Tab-separated table of C-alpha atoms in Angstrom:
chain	number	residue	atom	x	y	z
A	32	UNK	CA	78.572	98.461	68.093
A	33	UNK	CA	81.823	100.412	69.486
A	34	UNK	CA	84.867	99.296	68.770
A	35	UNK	CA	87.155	99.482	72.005
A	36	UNK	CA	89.981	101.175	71.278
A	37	UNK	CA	93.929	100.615	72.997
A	38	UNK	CA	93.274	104.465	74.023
A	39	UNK	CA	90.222	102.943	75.884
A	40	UNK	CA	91.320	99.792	77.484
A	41	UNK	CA	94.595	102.395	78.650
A	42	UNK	CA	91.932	104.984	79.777
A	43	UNK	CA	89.326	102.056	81.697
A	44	UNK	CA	92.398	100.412	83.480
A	45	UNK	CA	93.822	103.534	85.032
A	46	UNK	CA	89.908	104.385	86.775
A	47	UNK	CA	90.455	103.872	90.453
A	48	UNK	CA	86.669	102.940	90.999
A	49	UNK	CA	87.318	99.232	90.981
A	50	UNK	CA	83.778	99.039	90.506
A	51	UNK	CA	83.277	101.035	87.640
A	52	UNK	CA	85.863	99.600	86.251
A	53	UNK	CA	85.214	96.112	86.286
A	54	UNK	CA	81.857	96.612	84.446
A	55	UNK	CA	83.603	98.517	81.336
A	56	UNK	CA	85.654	95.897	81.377
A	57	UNK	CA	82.668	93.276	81.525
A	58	UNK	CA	80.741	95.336	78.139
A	59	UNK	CA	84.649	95.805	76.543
A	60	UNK	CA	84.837	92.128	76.102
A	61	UNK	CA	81.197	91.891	75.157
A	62	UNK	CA	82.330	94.441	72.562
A	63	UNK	CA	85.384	93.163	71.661
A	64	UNK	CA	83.629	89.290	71.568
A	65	UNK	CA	81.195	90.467	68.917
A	66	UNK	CA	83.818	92.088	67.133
A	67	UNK	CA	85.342	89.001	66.486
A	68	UNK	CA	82.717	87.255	65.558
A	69	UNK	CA	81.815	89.413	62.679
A	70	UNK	CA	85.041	87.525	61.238
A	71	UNK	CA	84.662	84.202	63.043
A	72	UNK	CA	80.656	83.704	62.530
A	73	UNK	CA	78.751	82.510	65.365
A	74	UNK	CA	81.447	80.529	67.423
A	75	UNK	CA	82.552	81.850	71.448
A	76	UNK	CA	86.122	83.396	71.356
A	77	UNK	CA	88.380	84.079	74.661
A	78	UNK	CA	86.578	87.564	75.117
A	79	UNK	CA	83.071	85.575	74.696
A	80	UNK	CA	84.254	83.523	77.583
A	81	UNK	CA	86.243	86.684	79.701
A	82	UNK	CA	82.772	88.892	79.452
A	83	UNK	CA	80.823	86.059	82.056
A	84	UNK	CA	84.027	85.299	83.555
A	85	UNK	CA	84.031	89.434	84.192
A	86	UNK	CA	80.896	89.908	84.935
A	87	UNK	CA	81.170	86.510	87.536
A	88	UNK	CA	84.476	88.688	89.352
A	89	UNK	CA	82.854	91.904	89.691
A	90	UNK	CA	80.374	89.894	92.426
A	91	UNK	CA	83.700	89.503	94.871
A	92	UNK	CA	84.391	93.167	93.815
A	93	UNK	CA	81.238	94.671	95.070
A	94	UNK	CA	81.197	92.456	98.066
A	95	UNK	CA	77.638	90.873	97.564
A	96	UNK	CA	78.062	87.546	97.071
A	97	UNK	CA	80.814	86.751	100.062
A	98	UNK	CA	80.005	88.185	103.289
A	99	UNK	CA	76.104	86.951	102.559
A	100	UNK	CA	77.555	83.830	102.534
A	101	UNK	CA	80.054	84.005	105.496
A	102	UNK	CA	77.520	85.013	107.732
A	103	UNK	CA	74.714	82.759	106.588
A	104	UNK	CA	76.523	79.641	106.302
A	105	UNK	CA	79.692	80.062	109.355
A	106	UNK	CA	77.629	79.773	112.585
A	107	UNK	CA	79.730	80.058	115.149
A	108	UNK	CA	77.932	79.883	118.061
A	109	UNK	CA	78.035	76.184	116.974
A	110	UNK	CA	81.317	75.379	117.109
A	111	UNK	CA	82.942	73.890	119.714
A	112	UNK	CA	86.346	75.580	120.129
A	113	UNK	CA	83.428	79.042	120.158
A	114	UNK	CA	81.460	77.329	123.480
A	115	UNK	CA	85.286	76.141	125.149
A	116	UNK	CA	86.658	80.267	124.816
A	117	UNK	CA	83.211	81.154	125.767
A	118	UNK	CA	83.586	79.318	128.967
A	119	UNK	CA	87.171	79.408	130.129
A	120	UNK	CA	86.423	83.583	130.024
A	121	UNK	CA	83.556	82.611	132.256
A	122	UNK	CA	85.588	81.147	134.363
A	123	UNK	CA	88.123	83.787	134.515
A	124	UNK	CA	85.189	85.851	135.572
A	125	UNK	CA	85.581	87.593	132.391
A	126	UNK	CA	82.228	89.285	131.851
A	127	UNK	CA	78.620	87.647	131.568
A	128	UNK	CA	77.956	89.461	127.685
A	129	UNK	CA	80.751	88.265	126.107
A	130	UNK	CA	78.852	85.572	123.911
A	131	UNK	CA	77.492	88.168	121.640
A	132	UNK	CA	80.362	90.773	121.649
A	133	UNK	CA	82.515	88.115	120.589
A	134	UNK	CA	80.351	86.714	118.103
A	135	UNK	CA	79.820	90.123	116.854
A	136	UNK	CA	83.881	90.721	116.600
A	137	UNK	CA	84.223	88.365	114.658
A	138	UNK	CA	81.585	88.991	111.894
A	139	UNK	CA	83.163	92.484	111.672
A	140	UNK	CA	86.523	91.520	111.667
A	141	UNK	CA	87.694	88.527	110.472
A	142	UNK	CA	84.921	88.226	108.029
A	143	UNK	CA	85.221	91.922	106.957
A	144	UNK	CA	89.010	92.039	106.294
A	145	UNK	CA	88.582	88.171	104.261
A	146	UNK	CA	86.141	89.675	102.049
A	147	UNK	CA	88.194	93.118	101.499
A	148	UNK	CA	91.048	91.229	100.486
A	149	UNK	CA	89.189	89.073	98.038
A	150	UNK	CA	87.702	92.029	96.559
A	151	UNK	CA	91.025	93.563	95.967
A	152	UNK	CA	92.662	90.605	94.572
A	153	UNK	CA	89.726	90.131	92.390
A	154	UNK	CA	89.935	93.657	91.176
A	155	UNK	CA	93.798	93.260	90.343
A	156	UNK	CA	93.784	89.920	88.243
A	157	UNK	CA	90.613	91.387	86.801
A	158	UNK	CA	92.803	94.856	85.687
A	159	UNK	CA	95.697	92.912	85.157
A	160	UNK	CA	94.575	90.619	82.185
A	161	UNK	CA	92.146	93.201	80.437
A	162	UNK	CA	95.215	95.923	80.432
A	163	UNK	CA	97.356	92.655	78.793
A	164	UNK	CA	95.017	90.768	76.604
A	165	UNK	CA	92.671	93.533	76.385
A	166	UNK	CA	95.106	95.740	74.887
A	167	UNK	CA	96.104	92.959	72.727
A	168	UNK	CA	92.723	92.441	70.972
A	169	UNK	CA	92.165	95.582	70.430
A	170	UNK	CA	95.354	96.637	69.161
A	171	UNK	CA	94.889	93.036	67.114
A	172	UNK	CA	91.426	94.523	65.610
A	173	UNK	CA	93.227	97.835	64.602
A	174	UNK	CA	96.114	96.266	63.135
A	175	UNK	CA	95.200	92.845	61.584
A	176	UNK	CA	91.304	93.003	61.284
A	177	UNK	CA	90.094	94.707	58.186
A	178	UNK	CA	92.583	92.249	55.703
A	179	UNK	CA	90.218	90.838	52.385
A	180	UNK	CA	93.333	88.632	51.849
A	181	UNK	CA	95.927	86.995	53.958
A	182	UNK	CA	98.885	89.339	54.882
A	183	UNK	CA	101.280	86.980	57.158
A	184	UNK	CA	103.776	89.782	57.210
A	185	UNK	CA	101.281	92.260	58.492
A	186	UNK	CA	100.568	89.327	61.762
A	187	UNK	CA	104.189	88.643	62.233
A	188	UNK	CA	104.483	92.473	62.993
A	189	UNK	CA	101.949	92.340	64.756
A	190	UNK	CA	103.102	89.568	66.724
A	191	UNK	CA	106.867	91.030	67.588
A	192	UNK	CA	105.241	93.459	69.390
A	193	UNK	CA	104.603	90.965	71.719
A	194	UNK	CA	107.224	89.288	73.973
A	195	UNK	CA	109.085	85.835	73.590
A	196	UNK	CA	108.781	83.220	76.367
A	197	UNK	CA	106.486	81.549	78.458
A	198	UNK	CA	104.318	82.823	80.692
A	199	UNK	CA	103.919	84.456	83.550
A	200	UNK	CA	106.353	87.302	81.581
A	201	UNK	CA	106.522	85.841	78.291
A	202	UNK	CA	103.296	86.131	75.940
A	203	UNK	CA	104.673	83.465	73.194
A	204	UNK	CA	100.762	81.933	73.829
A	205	UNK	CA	99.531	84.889	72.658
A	206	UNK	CA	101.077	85.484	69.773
A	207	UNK	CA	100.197	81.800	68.880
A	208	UNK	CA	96.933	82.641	69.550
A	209	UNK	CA	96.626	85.834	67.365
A	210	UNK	CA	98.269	84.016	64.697
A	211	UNK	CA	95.340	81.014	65.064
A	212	UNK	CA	92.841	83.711	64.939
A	213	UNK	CA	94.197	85.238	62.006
A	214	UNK	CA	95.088	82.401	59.883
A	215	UNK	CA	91.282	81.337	60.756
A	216	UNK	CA	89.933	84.010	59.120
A	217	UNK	CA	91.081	82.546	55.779
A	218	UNK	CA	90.923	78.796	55.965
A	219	UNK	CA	89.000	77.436	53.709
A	220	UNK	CA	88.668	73.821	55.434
A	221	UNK	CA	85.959	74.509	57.633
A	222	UNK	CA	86.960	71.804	60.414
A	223	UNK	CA	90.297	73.047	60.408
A	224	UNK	CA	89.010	77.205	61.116
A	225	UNK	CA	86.470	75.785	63.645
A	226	UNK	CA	89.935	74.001	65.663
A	227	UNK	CA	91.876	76.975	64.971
A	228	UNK	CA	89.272	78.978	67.035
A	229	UNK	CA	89.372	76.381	69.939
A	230	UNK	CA	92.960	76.503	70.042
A	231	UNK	CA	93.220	80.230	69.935
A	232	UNK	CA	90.827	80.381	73.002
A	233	UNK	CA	93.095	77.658	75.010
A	234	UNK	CA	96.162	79.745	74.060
A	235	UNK	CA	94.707	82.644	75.671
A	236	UNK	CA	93.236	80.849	78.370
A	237	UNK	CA	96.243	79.367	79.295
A	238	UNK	CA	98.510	82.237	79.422
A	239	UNK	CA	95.365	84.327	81.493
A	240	UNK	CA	95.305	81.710	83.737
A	241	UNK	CA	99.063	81.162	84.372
A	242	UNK	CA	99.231	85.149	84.714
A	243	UNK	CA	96.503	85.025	87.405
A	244	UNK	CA	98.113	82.715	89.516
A	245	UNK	CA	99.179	85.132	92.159
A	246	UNK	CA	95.452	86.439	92.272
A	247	UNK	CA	94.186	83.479	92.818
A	248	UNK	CA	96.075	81.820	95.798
A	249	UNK	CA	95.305	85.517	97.386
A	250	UNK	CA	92.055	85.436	96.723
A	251	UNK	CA	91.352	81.455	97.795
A	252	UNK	CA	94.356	81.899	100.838
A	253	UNK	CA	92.491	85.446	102.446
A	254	UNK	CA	91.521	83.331	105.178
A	255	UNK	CA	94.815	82.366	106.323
A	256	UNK	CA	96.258	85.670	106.589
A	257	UNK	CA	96.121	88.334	109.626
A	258	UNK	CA	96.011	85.602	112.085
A	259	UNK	CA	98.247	87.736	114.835
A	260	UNK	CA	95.972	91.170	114.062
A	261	UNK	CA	92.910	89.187	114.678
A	262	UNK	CA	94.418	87.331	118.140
A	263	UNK	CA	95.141	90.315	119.209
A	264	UNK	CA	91.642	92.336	118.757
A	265	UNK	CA	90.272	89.237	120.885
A	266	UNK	CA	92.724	89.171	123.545
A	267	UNK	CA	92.564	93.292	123.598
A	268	UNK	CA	88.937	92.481	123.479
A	269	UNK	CA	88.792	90.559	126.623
A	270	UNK	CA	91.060	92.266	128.088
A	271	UNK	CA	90.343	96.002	127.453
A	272	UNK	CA	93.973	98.090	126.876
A	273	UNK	CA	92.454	101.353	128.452
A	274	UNK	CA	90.711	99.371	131.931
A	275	UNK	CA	93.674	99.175	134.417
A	276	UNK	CA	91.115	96.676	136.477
A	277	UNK	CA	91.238	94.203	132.877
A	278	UNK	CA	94.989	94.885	132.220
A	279	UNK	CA	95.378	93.831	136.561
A	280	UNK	CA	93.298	90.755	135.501
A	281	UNK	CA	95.684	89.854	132.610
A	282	UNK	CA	98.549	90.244	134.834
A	283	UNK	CA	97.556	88.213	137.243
A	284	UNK	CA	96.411	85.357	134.654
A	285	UNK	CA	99.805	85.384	133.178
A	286	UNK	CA	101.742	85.359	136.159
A	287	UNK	CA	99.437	81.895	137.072
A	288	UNK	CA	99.997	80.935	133.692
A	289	UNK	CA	96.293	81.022	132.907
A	290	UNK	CA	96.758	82.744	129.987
A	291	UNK	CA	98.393	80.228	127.747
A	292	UNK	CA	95.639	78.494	128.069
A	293	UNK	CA	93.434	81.208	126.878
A	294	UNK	CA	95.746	81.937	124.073
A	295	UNK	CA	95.251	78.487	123.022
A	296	UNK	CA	91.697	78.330	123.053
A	297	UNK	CA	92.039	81.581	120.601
A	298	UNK	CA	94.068	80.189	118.539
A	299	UNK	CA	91.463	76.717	117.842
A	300	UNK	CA	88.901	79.068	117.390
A	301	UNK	CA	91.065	80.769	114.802
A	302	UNK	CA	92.025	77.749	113.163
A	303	UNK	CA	88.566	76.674	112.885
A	304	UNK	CA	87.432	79.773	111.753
A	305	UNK	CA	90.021	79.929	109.077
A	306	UNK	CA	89.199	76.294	107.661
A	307	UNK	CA	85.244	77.336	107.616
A	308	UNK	CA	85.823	80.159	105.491
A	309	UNK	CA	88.228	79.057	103.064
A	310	UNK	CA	85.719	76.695	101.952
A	311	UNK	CA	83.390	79.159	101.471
A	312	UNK	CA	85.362	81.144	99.660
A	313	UNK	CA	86.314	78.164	97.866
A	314	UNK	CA	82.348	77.601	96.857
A	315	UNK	CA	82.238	81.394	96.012
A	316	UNK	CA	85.055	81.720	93.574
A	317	UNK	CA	84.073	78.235	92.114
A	318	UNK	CA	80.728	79.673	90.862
A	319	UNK	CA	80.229	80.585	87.168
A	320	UNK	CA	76.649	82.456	86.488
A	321	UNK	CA	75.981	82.152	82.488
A	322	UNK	CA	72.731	83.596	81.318
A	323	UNK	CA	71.252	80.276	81.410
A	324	UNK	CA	72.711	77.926	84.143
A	325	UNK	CA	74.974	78.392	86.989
A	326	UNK	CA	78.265	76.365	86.773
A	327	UNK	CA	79.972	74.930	89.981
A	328	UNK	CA	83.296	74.640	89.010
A	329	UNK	CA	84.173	71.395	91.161
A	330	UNK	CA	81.439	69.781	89.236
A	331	UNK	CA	81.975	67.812	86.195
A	332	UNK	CA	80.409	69.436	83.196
A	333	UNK	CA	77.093	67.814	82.314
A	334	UNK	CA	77.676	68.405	78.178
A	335	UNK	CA	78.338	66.558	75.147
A	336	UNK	CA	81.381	67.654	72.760
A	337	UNK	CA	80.008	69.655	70.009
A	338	UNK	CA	79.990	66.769	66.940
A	339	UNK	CA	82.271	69.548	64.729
A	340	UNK	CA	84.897	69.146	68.046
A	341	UNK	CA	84.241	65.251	69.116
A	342	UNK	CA	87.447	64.438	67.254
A	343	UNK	CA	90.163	66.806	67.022
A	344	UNK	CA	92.628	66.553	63.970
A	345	UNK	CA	94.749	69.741	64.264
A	346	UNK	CA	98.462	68.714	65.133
A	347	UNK	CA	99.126	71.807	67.170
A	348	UNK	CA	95.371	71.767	69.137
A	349	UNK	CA	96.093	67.884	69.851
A	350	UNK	CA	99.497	68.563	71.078
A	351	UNK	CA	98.099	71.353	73.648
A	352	UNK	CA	95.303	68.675	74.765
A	353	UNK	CA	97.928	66.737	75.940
A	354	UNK	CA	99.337	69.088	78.003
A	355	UNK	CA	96.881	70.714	79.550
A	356	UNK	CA	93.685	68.478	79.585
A	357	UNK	CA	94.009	65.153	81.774
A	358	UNK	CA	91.121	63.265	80.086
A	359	UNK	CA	91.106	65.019	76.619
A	360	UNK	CA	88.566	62.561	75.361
A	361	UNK	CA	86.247	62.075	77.449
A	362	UNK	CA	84.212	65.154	80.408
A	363	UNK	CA	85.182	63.025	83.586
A	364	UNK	CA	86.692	64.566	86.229
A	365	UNK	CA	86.344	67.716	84.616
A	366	UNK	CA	85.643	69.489	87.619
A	367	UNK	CA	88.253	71.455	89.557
A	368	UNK	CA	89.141	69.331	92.925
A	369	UNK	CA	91.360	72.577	94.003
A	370	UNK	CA	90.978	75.896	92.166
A	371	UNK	CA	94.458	76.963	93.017
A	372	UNK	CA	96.026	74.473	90.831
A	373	UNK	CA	96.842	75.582	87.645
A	374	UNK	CA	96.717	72.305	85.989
A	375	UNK	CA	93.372	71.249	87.727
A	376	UNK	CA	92.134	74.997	86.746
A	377	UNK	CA	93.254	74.349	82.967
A	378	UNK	CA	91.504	70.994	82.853
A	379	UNK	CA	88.008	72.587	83.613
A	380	UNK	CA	88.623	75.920	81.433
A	381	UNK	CA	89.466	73.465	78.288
A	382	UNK	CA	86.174	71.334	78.460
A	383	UNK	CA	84.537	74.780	78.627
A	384	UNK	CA	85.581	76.134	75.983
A	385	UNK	CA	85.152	72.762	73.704
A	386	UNK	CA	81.548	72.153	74.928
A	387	UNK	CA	80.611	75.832	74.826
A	388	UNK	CA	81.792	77.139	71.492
A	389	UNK	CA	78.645	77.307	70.112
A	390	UNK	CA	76.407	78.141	72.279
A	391	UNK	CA	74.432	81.497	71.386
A	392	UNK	CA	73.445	81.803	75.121
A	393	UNK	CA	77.089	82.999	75.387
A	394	UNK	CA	76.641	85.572	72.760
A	395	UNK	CA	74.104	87.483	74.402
A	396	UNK	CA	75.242	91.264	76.074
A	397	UNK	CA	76.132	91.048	79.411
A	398	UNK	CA	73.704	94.775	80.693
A	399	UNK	CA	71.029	96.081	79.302
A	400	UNK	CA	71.355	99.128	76.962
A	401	UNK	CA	70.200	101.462	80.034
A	402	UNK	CA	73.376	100.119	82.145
A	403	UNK	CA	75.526	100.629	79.164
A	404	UNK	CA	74.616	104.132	79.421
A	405	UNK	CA	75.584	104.669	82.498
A	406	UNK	CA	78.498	103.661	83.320
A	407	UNK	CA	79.575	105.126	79.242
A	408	UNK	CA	78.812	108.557	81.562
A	409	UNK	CA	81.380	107.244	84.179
A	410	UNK	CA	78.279	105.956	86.840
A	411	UNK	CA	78.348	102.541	88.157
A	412	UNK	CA	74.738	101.448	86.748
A	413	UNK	CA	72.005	100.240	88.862
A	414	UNK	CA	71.683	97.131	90.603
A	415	UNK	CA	71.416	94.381	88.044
């Protein structure tokens, strides 16, 4: 198994391909998850959880999943603010073909420039934590990893290379969290290691998620931005800026005031548009594929606590609960009602992490060895 490196998490963030990059990222925190667990034993750490989560991103990145989606499940030739456009042009004796030019425009523009800027704020949040707690777990594994006996002074060194605060700047969470891990490597009360873990994960988690926040909105809000570029590709569309008989006809309509109304019919169908695929991209980015069952994120998890983590008795893991975990007994309402909010976001990620410590589904490599190969020589691997 290779050990990533900080040389290689530097060297895998700076590759432009955002492609490429995002599945050496994916097989990094494979690596990096079984790394840990040669200390840990057979229990899901943050990277266990970050290789799926990885893996899950690099969907948006590549584009697959999204504009599938758009165009299967956005009809507009249904919607009614579509048919009124569709028929005041008619009436302003604006061409007989317009139906399908216009239903074509919008496929390849609106849904087009969504999905690029999903994929792009996908890529960054997906670069920005590996290059951040990437760096950190493997500089963590080089520093901290190979002690037989506890060295606290070695960890606190380790640790003030980090910086104080909260986040979104501060990484106090993480050093928490590195100290967890650490000190978990040498507790002897099994219970106790076993809650360590969990609250080492939720440490992470938290400060990854409060980190990604900017991401996220982007990513969930692409709908609701380039509203004036896309107005005016369909009023140039109707009205064509290099026909002097279409720019006459625009003239006219705006002297009559005609053209207001047009405006306004754009801008419902905009509107509409806009609402349509934000909940799409809503179901997309709410989607977690495990290798064996798909999670919808707005759906309350159908587990049982593992009976090691039914009852929590660590003073700091309790205290975190608290915060950051609405109904810390019990799975209802564990799903997310709105993605974009942190503290409905953190709910969800800690009854994850509880329920799913142990499950060796988790453990398994994220590409086959073939794939690995690949994209080790730099190529994005085939289709998998």
């Amino acid at each position: 198994m290779h050990t990533p490196t900080m040389a290689d998490i530097r060297r895998i963030a700076l590759i432009n391909n955002p492609v490429l990059r995002n599945v050496l990222i994916t097989q990094s925190y494979y690596e990096l998850s079984q790394i840990i667990m040669s200390r840990t034993g057979a229990a899901a750490n943050w990277c266990t959880y970050a290789t799926w989560a990885s893996k899950q991103a690099g969907q948006s990145i590549r584009k697959e999943d999204l504009r599938r989606t758009l165009e299967a499940r956005v009809d507009i030739e249904v919607l009614s603010e579509f048919q009124a456009l569709i028929a005041m042009a008619a009436e302003m004796g604006i061409g007989s073909s317009i139906r399908t030019r216009l239903h074509a425009l919008v496929k390849n523009s609106l849904f087009i420039r969504v999905v690029d800027k999903i994929s792009e704020a996908v890529a960054k949040g997906n670069k920005k934590v590996f290059e951040e707690i990437g760096f950190e777990f493997a500089r963590f594994i080089a520093t901290c990893f190979d002690n037989a006996e506890p060295d606290l002074q070695r960890c606190d060194l380790f640790c003030r290379e980090m910086r104080d605060g909260d986040p979104p700047d501060g990484q106090q969470y993480l050093k928490r969290a590195f100290t967890n891990y650490y000190t978990g490597f040498f507790e002897r009360d099994e219970q106790l290691r076993l809650e360590k873990l969990l609250l080492a994960n939720l440490e992470i988690g938290f400060h990854e998620q409060t980190r990604l926040q900017p991401e996220i909105l982007d990513s969930l809000n692409a709908a609701f931005t380039g509203k004036e570029t896309f107005r005016k590709e369909v009023v140039d569309f109707l009205f064509p800026p290099g026909s002097w008989l279409s720019q006459v006809r625009f003239l006219y309509l705006k002297i009559t005031g005609k053209t207001s109304r047009l405006e306004a019919a754009i801008d419902r169908l905009i509107v509409k548009l806009q609402h349509l695929v934000r909940k799409q991209i809503t179901a997309c980015l709410m989607t977690l594929n495990l290798p064996h069952e798909t999670l919808l994120l707005s759906k309350d998890l159908q587990r049982t606590y593992p009976k090691v983590l039914s009852s929590l008795s660590c003073k700091d893991l309790v205290e975190l609960m608290e915060k950051i975990d609405t109904t810390p007994e019990s799975l209802k309402e564990s799903g997310a009602e709105d993605w974009a909010d942190l503290t409905d976001r953190m709910h969800f990620i800690t009854e994850l992490f509880r329920c799913y410590q142990f499950d060796e589904q988790l453990y398994q490599p994220a590409f086959k060895p073939e794939q690995v190969a690949a994209m080790k020589r730099g190529e994005v691997p085939m289709r998998w």
